[in-house]
């Protein structure tokens, strides 16, 4: 069925937001070194991957060096979990994962919206659910990017903090979160518009039925 311009724009924004959030979720460039430091031990880190070069246990309890990019929960990293996964970073992982999951939930809802007729009595409810899910995704994503922005490049986490900066994966996450709000709000606006149109149609139908009833009564008289 044909959709309004607002609905089509909402779908486009939601699709782009999901793509950006997926890329941010999967790529290891939330924090990266500026490469000005010769042979940096820390190179870059994402939500699930971290890249080191001759990085040693900061506590000096183990004579182990870490090389290349590995999954952040790799068994070899257990000796530095307390350093690698501080509380703020675990919170970022959690809230951004919830944001990503809400976007996954929005995909079938969006497809259902595309296939559903606006005459369907659940059409408005579908728009409300879709808009609410995307706004919830935006809220969770906001918490994640706010926490990481506040603590990610701090001096108490990765070595040589003065050479570390927020990476492009984080930038994509921020844009994706903003897009989540925009798409969710537009879907809710669309739901409100259809709800008003339905109420007007029901009022006109009721007035018509009342007029028809009055006309029938006059005819009988």
GROMACS .gro file of C-alpha atoms in nm:
model
  221
    1UNK     CA    1   0.000   0.000   0.000
    2UNK     CA    2   0.111   0.360  -0.066
    3UNK     CA    3   0.277   0.534   0.227
    4UNK     CA    4   0.296   0.902   0.311
    5UNK     CA    5   0.608   1.108   0.257
    6UNK     CA    6   0.661   1.123   0.634
    7UNK     CA    7   0.644   0.745   0.655
    8UNK     CA    8   0.891   0.697   0.370
    9UNK     CA    9   1.134   0.949   0.523
   10UNK     CA   10   1.103   0.768   0.858
   11UNK     CA   11   1.188   0.437   0.693
   12UNK     CA   12   1.490   0.589   0.519
   13UNK     CA   13   1.626   0.748   0.836
   14UNK     CA   14   1.566   0.429   1.035
   15UNK     CA   15   1.749   0.223   0.772
   16UNK     CA   16   2.051   0.455   0.765
   17UNK     CA   17   2.057   0.467   1.146
   18UNK     CA   18   2.055   0.088   1.169
   19UNK     CA   19   2.342   0.065   0.919
   20UNK     CA   20   2.552   0.319   1.111
   21UNK     CA   21   2.481   0.154   1.445
   22UNK     CA   22   2.565  -0.189   1.304
   23UNK     CA   23   2.899  -0.061   1.170
   24UNK     CA   24   2.977   0.109   1.502
   25UNK     CA   25   2.876  -0.206   1.689
   26UNK     CA   26   3.110  -0.427   1.485
   27UNK     CA   27   3.417  -0.209   1.421
   28UNK     CA   28   3.715  -0.156   1.656
   29UNK     CA   29   3.757   0.221   1.620
   30UNK     CA   30   3.578   0.376   1.917
   31UNK     CA   31   3.913   0.486   2.060
   32UNK     CA   32   4.237   0.497   1.862
   33UNK     CA   33   4.589   0.632   1.888
   34UNK     CA   34   4.688   0.927   1.672
   35UNK     CA   35   4.997   0.742   1.543
   36UNK     CA   36   5.223   1.032   1.644
   37UNK     CA   37   5.373   0.812   1.912
   38UNK     CA   38   5.647   0.581   1.784
   39UNK     CA   39   5.553   0.213   1.825
   40UNK     CA   40   5.237   0.270   2.033
   41UNK     CA   41   5.145  -0.023   2.254
   42UNK     CA   42   4.776   0.057   2.221
   43UNK     CA   43   4.637   0.100   1.870
   44UNK     CA   44   4.256   0.097   1.879
   45UNK     CA   45   3.957  -0.055   2.057
   46UNK     CA   46   3.590  -0.111   1.979
   47UNK     CA   47   3.312  -0.269   2.176
   48UNK     CA   48   3.430  -0.621   2.099
   49UNK     CA   49   3.782  -0.594   1.949
   50UNK     CA   50   4.107  -0.444   2.072
   51UNK     CA   51   4.439  -0.399   1.894
   52UNK     CA   52   4.770  -0.396   2.081
   53UNK     CA   53   5.137  -0.398   1.983
   54UNK     CA   54   5.376  -0.542   2.242
   55UNK     CA   55   5.133  -0.447   2.516
   56UNK     CA   56   5.231  -0.581   2.859
   57UNK     CA   57   5.033  -0.651   3.173
   58UNK     CA   58   5.003  -0.306   3.338
   59UNK     CA   59   5.032  -0.469   3.681
   60UNK     CA   60   5.353  -0.649   3.579
   61UNK     CA   61   5.222  -0.968   3.733
   62UNK     CA   62   5.276  -1.170   3.414
   63UNK     CA   63   5.550  -1.164   3.155
   64UNK     CA   64   5.308  -1.165   2.863
   65UNK     CA   65   5.288  -0.938   2.558
   66UNK     CA   66   4.980  -0.893   2.344
   67UNK     CA   67   4.995  -0.844   1.968
   68UNK     CA   68   4.748  -0.773   1.687
   69UNK     CA   69   4.370  -0.742   1.701
   70UNK     CA   70   4.177  -0.994   1.910
   71UNK     CA   71   3.827  -1.043   2.037
   72UNK     CA   72   3.805  -0.855   2.365
   73UNK     CA   73   3.690  -1.166   2.556
   74UNK     CA   74   3.975  -1.380   2.422
   75UNK     CA   75   4.093  -1.625   2.686
   76UNK     CA   76   4.447  -1.482   2.678
   77UNK     CA   77   4.315  -1.148   2.799
   78UNK     CA   78   4.190  -1.287   3.130
   79UNK     CA   79   4.500  -1.156   3.311
   80UNK     CA   80   4.413  -0.796   3.216
   81UNK     CA   81   4.031  -0.810   3.230
   82UNK     CA   82   4.025  -0.568   3.522
   83UNK     CA   83   4.219  -0.317   3.311
   84UNK     CA   84   4.059  -0.394   2.975
   85UNK     CA   85   3.699  -0.399   3.095
   86UNK     CA   86   3.645  -0.124   3.355
   87UNK     CA   87   3.292  -0.061   3.478
   88UNK     CA   88   3.221   0.231   3.246
   89UNK     CA   89   3.319   0.026   2.937
   90UNK     CA   90   3.100  -0.267   3.039
   91UNK     CA   91   2.811  -0.020   3.075
   92UNK     CA   92   2.883   0.113   2.724
   93UNK     CA   93   2.881  -0.241   2.585
   94UNK     CA   94   2.553  -0.319   2.759
   95UNK     CA   95   2.357  -0.009   2.661
   96UNK     CA   96   2.480  -0.001   2.302
   97UNK     CA   97   2.396  -0.371   2.265
   98UNK     CA   98   2.043  -0.298   2.388
   99UNK     CA   99   2.026  -0.012   2.136
  100UNK     CA  100   2.133  -0.252   1.860
  101UNK     CA  101   1.876  -0.512   1.969
  102UNK     CA  102   1.597  -0.253   1.960
  103UNK     CA  103   1.697  -0.175   1.602
  104UNK     CA  104   1.681  -0.544   1.518
  105UNK     CA  105   1.330  -0.552   1.663
  106UNK     CA  106   1.240  -0.251   1.449
  107UNK     CA  107   1.333  -0.429   1.124
  108UNK     CA  108   1.037  -0.674   1.112
  109UNK     CA  109   0.809  -0.397   1.242
  110UNK     CA  110   0.920  -0.174   0.955
  111UNK     CA  111   0.859  -0.450   0.702
  112UNK     CA  112   0.515  -0.507   0.854
  113UNK     CA  113   0.445  -0.134   0.823
  114UNK     CA  114   0.537  -0.146   0.454
  115UNK     CA  115   0.303  -0.441   0.396
  116UNK     CA  116   0.018  -0.321   0.616
  117UNK     CA  117  -0.275  -0.122   0.480
  118UNK     CA  118  -0.353   0.206   0.651
  119UNK     CA  119  -0.712   0.082   0.673
  120UNK     CA  120  -0.602  -0.197   0.907
  121UNK     CA  121  -0.736  -0.126   1.256
  122UNK     CA  122  -0.391  -0.202   1.407
  123UNK     CA  123  -0.207   0.032   1.172
  124UNK     CA  124  -0.185   0.315   1.427
  125UNK     CA  125  -0.073   0.078   1.704
  126UNK     CA  126   0.200  -0.052   1.473
  127UNK     CA  127   0.328   0.299   1.412
  128UNK     CA  128   0.328   0.373   1.787
  129UNK     CA  129   0.521   0.054   1.862
  130UNK     CA  130   0.772   0.124   1.585
  131UNK     CA  131   0.827   0.481   1.696
  132UNK     CA  132   0.857   0.382   2.063
  133UNK     CA  133   1.111   0.107   1.988
  134UNK     CA  134   1.332   0.347   1.793
  135UNK     CA  135   1.315   0.611   2.065
  136UNK     CA  136   1.408   0.350   2.326
  137UNK     CA  137   1.700   0.255   2.102
  138UNK     CA  138   1.800   0.620   2.094
  139UNK     CA  139   1.781   0.650   2.473
  140UNK     CA  140   2.001   0.343   2.529
  141UNK     CA  141   2.242   0.458   2.259
  142UNK     CA  142   2.259   0.804   2.417
  143UNK     CA  143   2.358   0.656   2.752
  144UNK     CA  144   2.629   0.448   2.581
  145UNK     CA  145   2.785   0.728   2.377
  146UNK     CA  146   2.761   0.974   2.668
  147UNK     CA  147   2.948   0.739   2.903
  148UNK     CA  148   3.215   0.660   2.646
  149UNK     CA  149   3.254   1.023   2.549
  150UNK     CA  150   3.306   1.113   2.915
  151UNK     CA  151   3.550   0.835   3.008
  152UNK     CA  152   3.679   0.669   2.690
  153UNK     CA  153   3.980   0.891   2.628
  154UNK     CA  154   4.055   0.955   2.994
  155UNK     CA  155   4.403   0.926   3.137
  156UNK     CA  156   4.313   0.632   3.364
  157UNK     CA  157   4.237   0.375   3.095
  158UNK     CA  158   4.453   0.307   2.789
  159UNK     CA  159   4.827   0.392   2.792
  160UNK     CA  160   4.959   0.718   2.644
  161UNK     CA  161   4.620   0.881   2.692
  162UNK     CA  162   4.747   1.211   2.550
  163UNK     CA  163   4.785   1.039   2.209
  164UNK     CA  164   4.443   0.872   2.213
  165UNK     CA  165   4.130   1.020   2.060
  166UNK     CA  166   3.772   0.923   1.988
  167UNK     CA  167   3.751   0.728   1.662
  168UNK     CA  168   3.517   0.717   1.363
  169UNK     CA  169   3.318   0.420   1.496
  170UNK     CA  170   3.209   0.639   1.787
  171UNK     CA  171   3.114   0.918   1.546
  172UNK     CA  172   2.896   0.676   1.348
  173UNK     CA  173   2.736   0.560   1.673
  174UNK     CA  174   2.644   0.919   1.765
  175UNK     CA  175   2.494   0.986   1.421
  176UNK     CA  176   2.303   0.658   1.433
  177UNK     CA  177   2.160   0.742   1.776
  178UNK     CA  178   2.045   1.084   1.655
  179UNK     CA  179   1.883   0.915   1.355
  180UNK     CA  180   1.703   0.674   1.587
  181UNK     CA  181   1.535   0.965   1.765
  182UNK     CA  182   1.446   1.133   1.436
  183UNK     CA  183   1.292   0.819   1.286
  184UNK     CA  184   1.105   0.734   1.606
  185UNK     CA  185   0.958   1.083   1.639
  186UNK     CA  186   0.849   1.085   1.274
  187UNK     CA  187   0.676   0.748   1.316
  188UNK     CA  188   0.492   0.880   1.623
  189UNK     CA  189   0.391   1.193   1.429
  190UNK     CA  190   0.260   0.969   1.154
  191UNK     CA  191   0.066   0.765   1.411
  192UNK     CA  192  -0.091   1.080   1.556
  193UNK     CA  193  -0.187   1.202   1.210
  194UNK     CA  194  -0.360   0.875   1.124
  195UNK     CA  195  -0.532   0.866   1.463
  196UNK     CA  196  -0.676   1.215   1.406
  197UNK     CA  197  -0.789   1.120   1.056
  198UNK     CA  198  -0.963   0.809   1.191
  199UNK     CA  199  -1.140   1.007   1.462
  200UNK     CA  200  -1.263   1.259   1.204
  201UNK     CA  201  -1.381   0.978   0.978
  202UNK     CA  202  -1.563   0.811   1.268
  203UNK     CA  203  -1.729   1.141   1.363
  204UNK     CA  204  -1.838   1.201   1.004
  205UNK     CA  205  -1.971   0.845   0.986
  206UNK     CA  206  -2.161   0.891   1.310
  207UNK     CA  207  -2.308   1.221   1.188
  208UNK     CA  208  -2.408   1.059   0.860
  209UNK     CA  209  -2.576   0.769   1.041
  210UNK     CA  210  -2.759   1.015   1.266
  211UNK     CA  211  -2.880   1.215   0.967
  212UNK     CA  212  -2.989   0.895   0.793
  213UNK     CA  213  -3.179   0.787   1.105
  214UNK     CA  214  -3.351   1.126   1.130
  215UNK     CA  215  -3.442   1.117   0.762
  216UNK     CA  216  -3.588   0.769   0.804
  217UNK     CA  217  -3.795   0.882   1.103
  218UNK     CA  218  -3.932   1.183   0.909
  219UNK     CA  219  -4.017   0.960   0.614
  220UNK     CA  220  -4.214   0.725   0.839
  221UNK     CA  221  -4.406   1.018   0.985
   0.00000   0.00000   0.00000
